Amino acid sequence: MTLAPSPVADVPVDDTDPFSHEVLEDPLPFHTALREAGPVVYLSRYDVHAVGRYEQVRAALVDWQRFQSAAGVGLSNFRTEEPWRPPSLLLEADPPRHDAPRRVLTSVLGQRALRTLRERWTADAEQLVDQVLAAGTEFDAVPALAEAFPLRVFPDAVGIGRDGREHLLPYGDHAFNAFGPPNDLVQKGEHRVAQLSGWVGEQCAREALTGDGFGAAIWAAADRGEITPQQAPLVVRSLLTAGVDTTVHAISAILYGFATHPDQWARLVADPSLARVAFDEAIRWESPVQTFFRTTTTDVRIGSTVVPEGRKVLMFLAAANRDPRRWTEPDRYDLGRDPSGHVGFGMGLHQCVGQHVARLEAEAVLTALARRVRTIELAGPTRRHHNNTLRAWETLPVRLTVG
Amino acid sequence: MLGVEQVGARWRSGTDRAQVQVHDKVRVADGVVTLTLAAPDGGRLPDWTPGAHVDLTLDNGLTRQYSLCGDRWDAYSYRVGVLLEPAGRGGSSYVHEQLAPGHVVGLGGPRNHFPLVPAGSYLFVAGGIGITPILPMIAQADLLGAEWRLLYGGRTRGSMAFLDELSAHGDRVQVRPQDEHGLLDLAGFLGHPRPDTPVYACGPGPLLTAMERACAGWPARALRTERFVAAEQGAPVRAGAFDVELRRSGRTVTVAPDTSVLEALSAVGVEVLSSCRQGTCGTCETTVLAGVPDHRDSLLDDDERAAGDCMYPCVSRSCSDRLVLDL
Ligand code: HEM
Ligand code: FES
C-alpha cells in the first residue's frame, strides 16, 4: 500500500474523524487540538483543510470572494457532486445570485420588521412558562421549553398550516446532518427524506401560507419583482430549514449554561436586561451551529500553508468561539463578558439573517423564566443529541425553584 | 496571492471603517475624476451590491453620495466617479480641486436604494455621470448571462466617462453624445413594452422625467430610477467630540473623534451587544431618545434615517452636541 501524497507540504495532519460519535459527544478536546496544531490543519480522513482559530475562521467567513458557498457549505462539492436537494438560494449561493434573496430576507427578518412580534412572543413565552411550571418544577427542558417555544411561535410567524408541523425538526435535523459526510447520521434520515422534503415544499407555496407571516412577505417581494416567483418558495424553505432546530438547540444551550452556572442565573434574575447578552454568550459558548464548509476559488495562503483552488475548507465556528487567543477563560459561561464578535451566527455576507428572530425568541423565554424562577439545576443525567453540524441536547432534566 | 491573515487582523483594530483614504485620483473625462478609496489600515471594506452608493464626508464638512462603480470582487478598494458641478454647493469642486491621494474622508454606508432585481434581460439608460451605478450592473448582468443593452447619453463625447471600458461590450452599448446625435431617442431604444425586462435609468432630472413618459406603456415597476442629485444631509456632520447621555443608567460619556460610540461606551463598562461593527448586521441597534444621529450604517433607508429614533453605534455618530440613548 502506498500513502497518498499529502496535497500540500508543511501542514499539520490530523486523522481524527470530526463527525464520529466520539467527537460529536464531546468535541472540545478535538477543537483544542485543532487550534493548537496551527492556523490550518489537513484532515486526512476527508481530504479537507480545517481552521479552528478565531482569526482564520473569521477571515474565511468574511472572504466570500475566495471562500465560496455555492459549491456547498457541507463536505459535498457541488462542482462535482449532485446536491441532495435544490441548493439554498442564500446559504449555498454566491454573489451575484445571493444578492436579491438576501436583500429580501434582510428586510423581512430585520429588527424593525420584528417589532410587532415582540409583544406577542413575550406573552406567548409567559403563557408557556406558566403552563410548564403549573405542571411541575422538575422536567426535561428539551421538549418542555427548548422545543416547545420555537414550535409555538416560529411556524405561525412564517405562516404555515397546522398539519404536519412535527416534520419540521426531523427535516432540519436531516438537512444539518447532510452537511457532513454520508455517515450513519445521514443514513438514518434517508428513508424519510422524500416525504419530509415533499411536506416542506408544499408549505412554501403561496396558497399554503397565511397572509400576515414571513412567508407572505417573501411572496409580496416576489410580486414587487425583487425576487422571481420561482425563487420565492426556496426562500421560504430557507426559513423552515434554518429557523427551527437552530433556535431549539440554542435555547437548550442557554438552559444548560444556567443549570451548570447557578451564579450566572442569579445575575440574570437580578438584572433581566442581561437576557440579550446571556443568549449571545450561550451561542458563543455552545455554538449550536458548530461547523460550515467553504470551497476555495483560488490558491489561498493560510499561515504558511497554501490551500489550492477548489478545495473544501472546514471552518470550526465552535472552536473559534472558544479560542483563548481571542477570549479570556473561554470555557466559562459568563454574563460579565462581552460576547460581541463571536462567530456562532457566522460573519460577513452569509451571517445569519435570522439572528434577530433567534434573539427575540430567546429573550422572550429568558425574560419569562427570570420573572418566576429563582434557581435552575440539573436533576439527572443529560444526554447529547448527535448531529453532523449542530451541537444539541436530547435530554436535559432540570429542577427549578419558583419564587 | 493574499494571505488570509491580512483580512484576519481587523477584529483587533475595531471600528476604523467609518473612514476611507484616497489612494488614487484620475481624470477620466472632461470634468470627471474617479477616486480609488481604501481602508486606512488596508483591510477589507464593507461588502456592496451594484446600485449601491457611499456617503463621503469631506474635510469641508459636506457629505456627498457617490455610486460605487468598481469591482466588488476587490474587497480592498472602492471606486467612485465625481462630476465637477460648478453650480453645486462645493462638494464636487472640493473633490476636484483639493482632495488628493493620502487624504482621509468619512464614510457612510454602502447603502443600496437602486438594487438590480433578478431578470433574464435588462435595459439600461444612463445620462452623464449617471453611468456610475450602471457600470457594476452591466458587469453583473454579464455574470448572470442576462441579455442587456445600454443607452448612454452625455453633452459631448469628451465629457462621457468610461467609454473605453464600455467599448468592450460592442454594440450592446449605444453611446449618444448630444452634440453629435441630439436628444436621446428613448422610444426607439426601449421598443415595445416587455413584461420581464426591468428598465434601469440614472441621470439628471429631465432625463428621468422623459424616461417616465417613455415607459408609460410599460408594466408598473418596470422602470427603476435613481435621480442623480448631490443630496446633502440635513445637519452638518461634526468633526469634534460629542456627549452621549445614557438615560437609564444616568451616565454621560464623551466620544472623541477617533473612537466609535460603541468603543466609548465599552470603555466605561457599558456593553452594547455588537457583531459586524460595520453597520451591516443590525445587532447593536439602539434607541435614540434625543439628539440628531449622524447615520453611517448600511441598514436604514432615508425615511428611517430622518426619523432619527434609532442608530447603530458601531459606526454612527452624532450631528448634535449631545445624543440621548435608551441605555
Ligand atoms: C440561535 C439560532 C441560530 C444559529 C446559531 C444560526 C446560525 C447560522 C450561521 C452560523 C449561519 C451562517 C452560515 C454560513 O456562513 O454559511 C446562518 C445563516 C443563515 N441562517 Fe441562521 N442561525 C440561527 C437561527 C436562524 C433563524 C431563526 C433563521 C430564520 C428565521 C435562520 C436563517 C438563516 C438563513 C436563511 C441563513 C443563510 C444566510 C445567507 O447565507 O445569507 N437562522 N445561521
Ligand atoms: S454591530 Fe452590526 S450593525 Fe452594529
PDB file of N, CA, C and O in Angstrom, chain B residues 134-190:
ATOM      1  N   ILE B 134     -24.540  52.206 -13.140  1.00  0.00           N
ATOM      2  CA  ILE B 134     -24.872  51.266 -14.218  1.00  0.00           C
ATOM      3  C   ILE B 134     -23.680  50.346 -14.532  1.00  0.00           C
ATOM      4  O   ILE B 134     -23.862  49.194 -14.919  1.00  0.00           O
ATOM      5  N   LEU B 135     -22.464  50.851 -14.345  1.00  0.00           N
ATOM      6  CA  LEU B 135     -21.281  50.035 -14.688  1.00  0.00           C
ATOM      7  C   LEU B 135     -21.271  48.691 -13.955  1.00  0.00           C
ATOM      8  O   LEU B 135     -21.144  47.641 -14.597  1.00  0.00           O
ATOM      9  N   PRO B 136     -21.381  48.668 -12.615  1.00  0.00           N
ATOM     10  CA  PRO B 136     -21.405  47.348 -11.962  1.00  0.00           C
ATOM     11  C   PRO B 136     -22.655  46.544 -12.309  1.00  0.00           C
ATOM     12  O   PRO B 136     -22.624  45.311 -12.244  1.00  0.00           O
ATOM     13  N   MET B 137     -23.736  47.228 -12.686  1.00  0.00           N
ATOM     14  CA  MET B 137     -24.940  46.484 -13.068  1.00  0.00           C
ATOM     15  C   MET B 137     -24.730  45.692 -14.356  1.00  0.00           C
ATOM     16  O   MET B 137     -25.164  44.548 -14.457  1.00  0.00           O
ATOM     17  N   ILE B 138     -24.067  46.307 -15.320  1.00  0.00           N
ATOM     18  CA  ILE B 138     -23.892  45.560 -16.561  1.00  0.00           C
ATOM     19  C   ILE B 138     -22.865  44.436 -16.366  1.00  0.00           C
ATOM     20  O   ILE B 138     -23.009  43.362 -16.948  1.00  0.00           O
ATOM     21  N   ALA B 139     -21.907  44.672 -15.477  1.00  0.00           N
ATOM     22  CA  ALA B 139     -20.960  43.584 -15.170  1.00  0.00           C
ATOM     23  C   ALA B 139     -21.730  42.414 -14.566  1.00  0.00           C
ATOM     24  O   ALA B 139     -21.494  41.243 -14.886  1.00  0.00           O
ATOM     25  N   GLN B 140     -22.679  42.755 -13.693  1.00  0.00           N
ATOM     26  CA  GLN B 140     -23.477  41.726 -13.042  1.00  0.00           C
ATOM     27  C   GLN B 140     -24.388  41.013 -14.043  1.00  0.00           C
ATOM     28  O   GLN B 140     -24.530  39.788 -14.007  1.00  0.00           O
ATOM     29  N   ALA B 141     -25.019  41.792 -14.927  1.00  0.00           N
ATOM     30  CA  ALA B 141     -25.899  41.192 -15.927  1.00  0.00           C
ATOM     31  C   ALA B 141     -25.102  40.205 -16.781  1.00  0.00           C
ATOM     32  O   ALA B 141     -25.582  39.121 -17.115  1.00  0.00           O
ATOM     33  N   ASP B 142     -23.869  40.578 -17.085  1.00  0.00           N
ATOM     34  CA  ASP B 142     -22.984  39.682 -17.842  1.00  0.00           C
ATOM     35  C   ASP B 142     -22.727  38.388 -17.080  1.00  0.00           C
ATOM     36  O   ASP B 142     -22.804  37.295 -17.635  1.00  0.00           O
ATOM     37  N   LEU B 143     -22.408  38.540 -15.791  1.00  0.00           N
ATOM     38  CA  LEU B 143     -22.122  37.364 -14.962  1.00  0.00           C
ATOM     39  C   LEU B 143     -23.304  36.419 -14.914  1.00  0.00           C
ATOM     40  O   LEU B 143     -23.153  35.203 -14.844  1.00  0.00           O
ATOM     41  N   LEU B 144     -24.495  36.993 -14.903  1.00  0.00           N
ATOM     42  CA  LEU B 144     -25.705  36.186 -14.798  1.00  0.00           C
ATOM     43  C   LEU B 144     -26.136  35.650 -16.152  1.00  0.00           C
ATOM     44  O   LEU B 144     -27.134  34.951 -16.260  1.00  0.00           O
ATOM     45  N   GLY B 145     -25.417  36.025 -17.187  1.00  0.00           N
ATOM     46  CA  GLY B 145     -25.777  35.573 -18.521  1.00  0.00           C
ATOM     47  C   GLY B 145     -27.064  36.198 -19.025  1.00  0.00           C
ATOM     48  O   GLY B 145     -27.759  35.632 -19.869  1.00  0.00           O
ATOM     49  N   ALA B 146     -27.411  37.376 -18.469  1.00  0.00           N
ATOM     50  CA  ALA B 146     -28.644  38.043 -18.898  1.00  0.00           C
ATOM     51  C   ALA B 146     -28.384  38.828 -20.184  1.00  0.00           C
ATOM     52  O   ALA B 146     -27.256  39.217 -20.476  1.00  0.00           O
ATOM     53  N   GLU B 147     -29.458  39.059 -20.922  1.00  0.00           N
ATOM     54  CA  GLU B 147     -29.372  39.931 -22.094  1.00  0.00           C
ATOM     55  C   GLU B 147     -29.486  41.356 -21.615  1.00  0.00           C
ATOM     56  O   GLU B 147     -30.296  41.637 -20.730  1.00  0.00           O
ATOM     57  N   TRP B 148     -28.735  42.268 -22.208  1.00  0.00           N
ATOM     58  CA  TRP B 148     -28.910  43.663 -21.808  1.00  0.00           C
ATOM     59  C   TRP B 148     -28.432  44.590 -22.913  1.00  0.00           C
ATOM     60  O   TRP B 148     -27.629  44.194 -23.769  1.00  0.00           O
ATOM     61  N   ARG B 149     -28.962  45.819 -22.875  1.00  0.00           N
ATOM     62  CA  ARG B 149     -28.455  46.874 -23.746  1.00  0.00           C
ATOM     63  C   ARG B 149     -28.391  48.158 -22.939  1.00  0.00           C
ATOM     64  O   ARG B 149     -29.181  48.348 -22.021  1.00  0.00           O
ATOM     65  N   LEU B 150     -27.449  49.013 -23.317  1.00  0.00           N
ATOM     66  CA  LEU B 150     -27.278  50.283 -22.614  1.00  0.00           C
ATOM     67  C   LEU B 150     -27.328  51.435 -23.608  1.00  0.00           C
ATOM     68  O   LEU B 150     -26.655  51.397 -24.644  1.00  0.00           O
ATOM     69  N   LEU B 151     -28.121  52.447 -23.253  1.00  0.00           N
ATOM     70  CA  LEU B 151     -28.118  53.701 -23.994  1.00  0.00           C
ATOM     71  C   LEU B 151     -27.472  54.753 -23.100  1.00  0.00           C
ATOM     72  O   LEU B 151     -27.946  55.000 -21.993  1.00  0.00           O
ATOM     73  N   TYR B 152     -26.389  55.344 -23.590  1.00  0.00           N
ATOM     74  CA  TYR B 152     -25.597  56.246 -22.750  1.00  0.00           C
ATOM     75  C   TYR B 152     -25.494  57.597 -23.446  1.00  0.00           C
ATOM     76  O   TYR B 152     -24.929  57.697 -24.531  1.00  0.00           O
ATOM     77  N   GLY B 153     -26.084  58.605 -22.782  1.00  0.00           N
ATOM     78  CA  GLY B 153     -26.041  59.946 -23.352  1.00  0.00           C
ATOM     79  C   GLY B 153     -25.162  60.881 -22.535  1.00  0.00           C
ATOM     80  O   GLY B 153     -24.884  60.624 -21.362  1.00  0.00           O
ATOM     81  N   GLY B 154     -24.723  61.975 -23.189  1.00  0.00           N
ATOM     82  CA  GLY B 154     -23.931  62.994 -22.487  1.00  0.00           C
ATOM     83  C   GLY B 154     -23.881  64.222 -23.362  1.00  0.00           C
ATOM     84  O   GLY B 154     -24.378  64.198 -24.492  1.00  0.00           O
ATOM     85  N   ARG B 155     -23.286  65.279 -22.843  1.00  0.00           N
ATOM     86  CA  ARG B 155     -23.233  66.503 -23.640  1.00  0.00           C
ATOM     87  C   ARG B 155     -22.343  66.303 -24.869  1.00  0.00           C
ATOM     88  O   ARG B 155     -22.768  66.494 -25.991  1.00  0.00           O
ATOM     89  N   THR B 156     -21.112  65.928 -24.598  1.00  0.00           N
ATOM     90  CA  THR B 156     -20.161  65.708 -25.687  1.00  0.00           C
ATOM     91  C   THR B 156     -19.445  64.405 -25.404  1.00  0.00           C
ATOM     92  O   THR B 156     -19.417  63.941 -24.273  1.00  0.00           O
ATOM     93  N   ARG B 157     -18.867  63.815 -26.413  1.00  0.00           N
ATOM     94  CA  ARG B 157     -18.123  62.567 -26.223  1.00  0.00           C
ATOM     95  C   ARG B 157     -17.027  62.735 -25.163  1.00  0.00           C
ATOM     96  O   ARG B 157     -16.817  61.878 -24.315  1.00  0.00           O
ATOM     97  N   GLY B 158     -16.382  63.899 -25.195  1.00  0.00           N
ATOM     98  CA  GLY B 158     -15.273  64.130 -24.265  1.00  0.00           C
ATOM     99  C   GLY B 158     -15.709  64.213 -22.821  1.00  0.00           C
ATOM    100  O   GLY B 158     -14.910  64.036 -21.899  1.00  0.00           O
ATOM    101  N   SER B 159     -17.004  64.489 -22.593  1.00  0.00           N
ATOM    102  CA  SER B 159     -17.493  64.615 -21.219  1.00  0.00           C
ATOM    103  C   SER B 159     -17.983  63.278 -20.676  1.00  0.00           C
ATOM    104  O   SER B 159     -18.411  63.192 -19.534  1.00  0.00           O
ATOM    105  N   MET B 160     -17.965  62.240 -21.517  1.00  0.00           N
ATOM    106  CA  MET B 160     -18.577  60.970 -21.122  1.00  0.00           C
ATOM    107  C   MET B 160     -17.511  59.998 -20.612  1.00  0.00           C
ATOM    108  O   MET B 160     -16.625  59.586 -21.365  1.00  0.00           O
ATOM    109  N   ALA B 161     -17.641  59.655 -19.335  1.00  0.00           N
ATOM    110  CA  ALA B 161     -16.629  58.820 -18.687  1.00  0.00           C
ATOM    111  C   ALA B 161     -16.803  57.349 -19.048  1.00  0.00           C
ATOM    112  O   ALA B 161     -17.905  56.915 -19.392  1.00  0.00           O
ATOM    113  N   PHE B 162     -15.726  56.620 -18.957  1.00  0.00           N
ATOM    114  CA  PHE B 162     -15.700  55.143 -19.049  1.00  0.00           C
ATOM    115  C   PHE B 162     -15.983  54.598 -20.446  1.00  0.00           C
ATOM    116  O   PHE B 162     -16.329  53.427 -20.599  1.00  0.00           O
ATOM    117  N   LEU B 163     -15.835  55.436 -21.494  1.00  0.00           N
ATOM    118  CA  LEU B 163     -16.126  54.951 -22.842  1.00  0.00           C
ATOM    119  C   LEU B 163     -15.209  53.794 -23.221  1.00  0.00           C
ATOM    120  O   LEU B 163     -15.619  52.856 -23.917  1.00  0.00           O
ATOM    121  N   ASP B 164     -13.958  53.861 -22.732  1.00  0.00           N
ATOM    122  CA  ASP B 164     -13.023  52.782 -23.080  1.00  0.00           C
ATOM    123  C   ASP B 164     -13.472  51.456 -22.460  1.00  0.00           C
ATOM    124  O   ASP B 164     -13.479  50.413 -23.122  1.00  0.00           O
ATOM    125  N   GLU B 165     -13.893  51.501 -21.176  1.00  0.00           N
ATOM    126  CA  GLU B 165     -14.370  50.264 -20.540  1.00  0.00           C
ATOM    127  C   GLU B 165     -15.598  49.731 -21.264  1.00  0.00           C
ATOM    128  O   GLU B 165     -15.760  48.521 -21.434  1.00  0.00           O
ATOM    129  N   LEU B 166     -16.462  50.649 -21.677  1.00  0.00           N
ATOM    130  CA  LEU B 166     -17.723  50.222 -22.278  1.00  0.00           C
ATOM    131  C   LEU B 166     -17.537  49.663 -23.683  1.00  0.00           C
ATOM    132  O   LEU B 166     -18.332  48.858 -24.156  1.00  0.00           O
ATOM    133  N   SER B 167     -16.446  50.086 -24.342  1.00  0.00           N
ATOM    134  CA  SER B 167     -16.260  49.661 -25.735  1.00  0.00           C
ATOM    135  C   SER B 167     -16.099  48.147 -25.825  1.00  0.00           C
ATOM    136  O   SER B 167     -16.391  47.546 -26.858  1.00  0.00           O
ATOM    137  N   ALA B 168     -15.685  47.503 -24.723  1.00  0.00           N
ATOM    138  CA  ALA B 168     -15.527  46.048 -24.727  1.00  0.00           C
ATOM    139  C   ALA B 168     -16.857  45.336 -24.963  1.00  0.00           C
ATOM    140  O   ALA B 168     -16.883  44.166 -25.336  1.00  0.00           O
ATOM    141  N   HIS B 169     -17.962  46.037 -24.728  1.00  0.00           N
ATOM    142  CA  HIS B 169     -19.266  45.387 -24.850  1.00  0.00           C
ATOM    143  C   HIS B 169     -19.866  45.503 -26.245  1.00  0.00           C
ATOM    144  O   HIS B 169     -21.006  45.085 -26.470  1.00  0.00           O
ATOM    145  N   GLY B 170     -19.109  46.098 -27.162  1.00  0.00           N
ATOM    146  CA  GLY B 170     -19.552  46.143 -28.552  1.00  0.00           C
ATOM    147  C   GLY B 170     -20.877  46.866 -28.723  1.00  0.00           C
ATOM    148  O   GLY B 170     -21.132  47.875 -28.066  1.00  0.00           O
ATOM    149  N   ASP B 171     -21.746  46.324 -29.581  1.00  0.00           N
ATOM    150  CA  ASP B 171     -22.949  47.083 -29.929  1.00  0.00           C
ATOM    151  C   ASP B 171     -24.075  46.929 -28.902  1.00  0.00           C
ATOM    152  O   ASP B 171     -25.186  47.394 -29.120  1.00  0.00           O
ATOM    153  N   ARG B 172     -23.782  46.286 -27.781  1.00  0.00           N
ATOM    154  CA  ARG B 172     -24.776  46.326 -26.707  1.00  0.00           C
ATOM    155  C   ARG B 172     -24.859  47.715 -26.079  1.00  0.00           C
ATOM    156  O   ARG B 172     -25.816  48.048 -25.414  1.00  0.00           O
ATOM    157  N   VAL B 173     -23.793  48.488 -26.308  1.00  0.00           N
ATOM    158  CA  VAL B 173     -23.744  49.833 -25.745  1.00  0.00           C
ATOM    159  C   VAL B 173     -23.888  50.856 -26.864  1.00  0.00           C
ATOM    160  O   VAL B 173     -23.125  50.835 -27.826  1.00  0.00           O
ATOM    161  N   GLN B 174     -24.887  51.734 -26.743  1.00  0.00           N
ATOM    162  CA  GLN B 174     -25.033  52.816 -27.705  1.00  0.00           C
ATOM    163  C   GLN B 174     -24.593  54.105 -27.031  1.00  0.00           C
ATOM    164  O   GLN B 174     -25.216  54.535 -26.065  1.00  0.00           O
ATOM    165  N   VAL B 175     -23.535  54.711 -27.548  1.00  0.00           N
ATOM    166  CA  VAL B 175     -23.024  55.962 -26.992  1.00  0.00           C
ATOM    167  C   VAL B 175     -23.582  57.103 -27.832  1.00  0.00           C
ATOM    168  O   VAL B 175     -23.392  57.121 -29.056  1.00  0.00           O
ATOM    169  N   ARG B 176     -24.304  58.012 -27.203  1.00  0.00           N
ATOM    170  CA  ARG B 176     -25.009  59.057 -27.951  1.00  0.00           C
ATOM    171  C   ARG B 176     -24.765  60.453 -27.376  1.00  0.00           C
ATOM    172  O   ARG B 176     -25.612  61.012 -26.688  1.00  0.00           O
ATOM    173  N   PRO B 177     -23.573  61.041 -27.678  1.00  0.00           N
ATOM    174  CA  PRO B 177     -23.346  62.417 -27.216  1.00  0.00           C
ATOM    175  C   PRO B 177     -24.344  63.363 -27.896  1.00  0.00           C
ATOM    176  O   PRO B 177     -24.633  63.201 -29.089  1.00  0.00           O
ATOM    177  N   GLN B 178     -24.845  64.313 -27.121  1.00  0.00           N
ATOM    178  CA  GLN B 178     -25.909  65.188 -27.614  1.00  0.00           C
ATOM    179  C   GLN B 178     -25.442  66.053 -28.782  1.00  0.00           C
ATOM    180  O   GLN B 178     -26.198  66.295 -29.714  1.00  0.00           O
ATOM    181  N   ASP B 179     -24.188  66.508 -28.747  1.00  0.00           N
ATOM    182  CA  ASP B 179     -23.729  67.391 -29.819  1.00  0.00           C
ATOM    183  C   ASP B 179     -23.581  66.652 -31.146  1.00  0.00           C
ATOM    184  O   ASP B 179     -23.528  67.264 -32.202  1.00  0.00           O
ATOM    185  N   GLU B 180     -23.538  65.322 -31.095  1.00  0.00           N
ATOM    186  CA  GLU B 180     -23.479  64.567 -32.347  1.00  0.00           C
ATOM    187  C   GLU B 180     -24.850  64.029 -32.756  1.00  0.00           C
ATOM    188  O   GLU B 180     -25.164  63.925 -33.935  1.00  0.00           O
ATOM    189  N   HIS B 181     -25.671  63.639 -31.772  1.00  0.00           N
ATOM    190  CA  HIS B 181     -26.911  62.908 -32.078  1.00  0.00           C
ATOM    191  C   HIS B 181     -28.185  63.621 -31.658  1.00  0.00           C
ATOM    192  O   HIS B 181     -29.276  63.118 -31.900  1.00  0.00           O
ATOM    193  N   GLY B 182     -28.071  64.742 -30.972  1.00  0.00           N
ATOM    194  CA  GLY B 182     -29.280  65.387 -30.457  1.00  0.00           C
ATOM    195  C   GLY B 182     -29.809  64.645 -29.238  1.00  0.00           C
ATOM    196  O   GLY B 182     -29.091  63.864 -28.617  1.00  0.00           O
ATOM    197  N   LEU B 183     -31.080  64.892 -28.904  1.00  0.00           N
ATOM    198  CA  LEU B 183     -31.655  64.266 -27.710  1.00  0.00           C
ATOM    199  C   LEU B 183     -31.725  62.754 -27.875  1.00  0.00           C
ATOM    200  O   LEU B 183     -31.842  62.242 -28.985  1.00  0.00           O
ATOM    201  N   LEU B 184     -31.677  62.039 -26.747  1.00  0.00           N
ATOM    202  CA  LEU B 184     -31.713  60.569 -26.784  1.00  0.00           C
ATOM    203  C   LEU B 184     -33.041  60.086 -27.353  1.00  0.00           C
ATOM    204  O   LEU B 184     -34.104  60.591 -26.995  1.00  0.00           O
ATOM    205  N   ASP B 185     -32.977  59.105 -28.226  1.00  0.00           N
ATOM    206  CA  ASP B 185     -34.193  58.506 -28.787  1.00  0.00           C
ATOM    207  C   ASP B 185     -34.649  57.392 -27.845  1.00  0.00           C
ATOM    208  O   ASP B 185     -34.365  56.208 -28.064  1.00  0.00           O
ATOM    209  N   LEU B 186     -35.336  57.784 -26.776  1.00  0.00           N
ATOM    210  CA  LEU B 186     -35.707  56.813 -25.748  1.00  0.00           C
ATOM    211  C   LEU B 186     -36.708  55.792 -26.301  1.00  0.00           C
ATOM    212  O   LEU B 186     -36.558  54.581 -26.080  1.00  0.00           O
ATOM    213  N   ALA B 187     -37.712  56.299 -27.015  1.00  0.00           N
ATOM    214  CA  ALA B 187     -38.754  55.389 -27.523  1.00  0.00           C
ATOM    215  C   ALA B 187     -38.143  54.342 -28.445  1.00  0.00           C
ATOM    216  O   ALA B 187     -38.457  53.149 -28.351  1.00  0.00           O
ATOM    217  N   GLY B 188     -37.239  54.789 -29.307  1.00  0.00           N
ATOM    218  CA  GLY B 188     -36.602  53.857 -30.232  1.00  0.00           C
ATOM    219  C   GLY B 188     -35.769  52.814 -29.499  1.00  0.00           C
ATOM    220  O   GLY B 188     -35.755  51.637 -29.858  1.00  0.00           O
ATOM    221  N   PHE B 189     -35.089  53.258 -28.455  1.00  0.00           N
ATOM    222  CA  PHE B 189     -34.242  52.333 -27.698  1.00  0.00           C
ATOM    223  C   PHE B 189     -35.095  51.323 -26.925  1.00  0.00           C
ATOM    224  O   PHE B 189     -34.800  50.123 -26.897  1.00  0.00           O
ATOM    225  N   LEU B 190     -36.166  51.801 -26.304  1.00  0.00           N
ATOM    226  CA  LEU B 190     -36.970  50.925 -25.445  1.00  0.00           C
ATOM    227  C   LEU B 190     -37.778  49.924 -26.265  1.00  0.00           C
ATOM    228  O   LEU B 190     -37.942  48.769 -25.862  1.00  0.00           O
TER     229      LEU B 190
END
